[in-house]
mmCIF file of C-alpha atoms in Angstrom:
data_model
loop_
_atom_site.group_PDB
_atom_site.id
_atom_site.type_symbol
_atom_site.label_atom_id
_atom_site.label_comp_id
_atom_site.label_asym_id
_atom_site.label_seq_id
_atom_site.Cartn_x
_atom_site.Cartn_y
_atom_site.Cartn_z
ATOM 1 C CA MET A 15 88.278 109.830 97.347
ATOM 2 C CA SER A 16 87.081 109.838 101.162
ATOM 3 C CA GLU A 17 83.521 110.279 99.728
ATOM 4 C CA GLN A 18 83.784 107.293 97.280
ATOM 5 C CA GLY A 19 81.446 104.565 98.648
ATOM 6 C CA THR A 20 81.819 100.615 98.094
ATOM 7 C CA ILE A 21 81.733 99.481 94.912
ATOM 8 C CA ILE A 22 81.395 95.573 93.888
ATOM 9 C CA GLU A 23 81.823 94.273 90.559
ATOM 10 C CA ILE A 24 81.174 90.675 89.577
ATOM 11 C CA GLY A 25 83.010 88.756 87.315
ATOM 12 C CA SER A 26 82.472 85.315 86.057
ATOM 13 C CA HIS A 27 85.691 83.615 87.269
ATOM 14 C CA LEU A 28 85.191 82.377 90.840
ATOM 15 C CA TRP A 29 88.251 81.881 93.191
ATOM 16 C CA PRO A 30 88.518 79.863 96.274
ATOM 17 C CA ARG A 31 86.650 81.182 99.027
ATOM 18 C CA TYR A 32 90.412 81.209 101.156
ATOM 19 C CA ILE A 33 91.769 84.057 99.035
ATOM 20 C CA ALA A 34 88.808 86.517 99.991
ATOM 21 C CA ILE A 35 89.058 85.604 103.644
ATOM 22 C CA HIS A 36 93.049 85.953 103.387
ATOM 23 C CA GLU A 37 92.922 89.432 101.492
ATOM 24 C CA ALA A 38 89.895 90.835 104.263
ATOM 25 C CA GLY A 39 92.834 89.846 106.655
ATOM 26 C CA HIS A 40 95.385 92.360 105.196
ATOM 27 C CA ALA A 41 92.225 94.760 105.261
ATOM 28 C CA ILE A 42 91.501 94.757 108.482
ATOM 29 C CA ALA A 43 95.026 95.066 109.822
ATOM 30 C CA ALA A 44 95.206 98.145 107.737
ATOM 31 C CA TRP A 45 91.907 99.188 109.105
ATOM 32 C CA PHE A 46 93.628 98.480 112.628
ATOM 33 C CA LEU A 47 96.448 100.785 111.715
ATOM 34 C CA GLY A 48 94.292 103.815 110.724
ATOM 35 C CA CYS A 49 93.583 103.468 106.957
ATOM 36 C CA ASP A 50 90.080 104.709 105.998
ATOM 37 C CA GLN A 51 90.830 103.821 102.485
ATOM 38 C CA VAL A 52 91.012 100.038 101.629
ATOM 39 C CA GLU A 53 90.218 98.087 98.981
ATOM 40 C CA ILE A 54 90.239 94.398 98.011
ATOM 41 C CA ALA A 55 89.935 93.333 94.419
ATOM 42 C CA LEU A 56 89.800 89.594 93.016
ATOM 43 C CA ALA A 57 91.469 89.195 89.726
ATOM 44 C CA ASN A 58 90.493 87.692 86.515
ATOM 45 C CA LYS A 59 90.989 84.640 84.417
ATOM 46 C CA GLN A 60 94.425 86.209 83.376
ATOM 47 C CA ARG A 61 95.676 86.992 87.086
ATOM 48 C CA ILE A 62 94.758 90.672 86.756
ATOM 49 C CA ALA A 63 92.966 92.658 89.565
ATOM 50 C CA ASN A 64 91.729 96.060 88.595
ATOM 51 C CA THR A 65 91.664 98.284 90.904
ATOM 52 C CA PHE A 66 90.490 101.645 91.672
ATOM 53 C CA MET A 67 92.907 103.209 93.707
ATOM 54 C CA ALA A 68 96.363 101.170 92.027
ATOM 55 C CA GLY A 69 94.951 100.723 89.046
ATOM 56 C CA TYR A 70 95.533 97.313 87.211
ATOM 57 C CA VAL A 71 97.899 94.646 89.434
ATOM 58 C CA ASP A 72 99.053 91.815 87.455
ATOM 59 C CA ASP A 73 100.197 87.792 88.336
ATOM 60 C CA CYS A 74 97.704 87.520 91.346
ATOM 61 C CA ARG A 75 94.744 85.941 92.519
ATOM 62 C CA ALA A 76 93.406 89.153 94.951
ATOM 63 C CA VAL A 77 94.962 92.074 96.330
ATOM 64 C CA ALA A 78 94.572 94.563 99.302
ATOM 65 C CA VAL A 79 95.340 97.935 98.609
ATOM 66 C CA TYR A 80 95.535 100.692 100.939
ATOM 67 C CA HIS A 81 96.748 104.347 101.546
ATOM 68 C CA LEU A 82 98.636 104.867 104.852
ATOM 69 C CA SER A 83 100.643 107.850 105.229
ATOM 70 C CA TYR A 84 103.618 108.218 107.533
ATOM 71 C CA PRO A 85 105.419 111.214 108.748
ATOM 72 C CA GLN A 86 107.834 111.840 106.325
ATOM 73 C CA ARG A 87 109.553 114.001 108.683
ATOM 74 C CA VAL A 88 109.826 115.127 112.319
ATOM 75 C CA THR A 89 108.613 118.408 111.603
ATOM 76 C CA ASP A 90 105.492 116.706 110.001
ATOM 77 C CA ILE A 91 104.021 115.453 113.268
ATOM 78 C CA GLU A 92 102.142 117.701 115.411
ATOM 79 C CA VAL A 93 102.041 117.659 118.867
ATOM 80 C CA GLU A 94 99.466 118.815 121.215
ATOM 81 C CA TYR A 95 100.552 120.647 124.362
#
């Protein structure tokens, strides 16, 4: 997945520009938190967004998808001395 490049899909339905800007804000926040896999998808006329990372997301105009891994246990945290 980290080898995946940029994918741009062009559809016929146009949403207002502010929706993409809003989702870009989510993507920037995810990047700031350390995510290196972030995806933004705009929905079609039926309000369904098709994402590579999460599949189909319904009842939306756009979605930002990201993977952030937090340690689940204290032993998962590596400490360097």
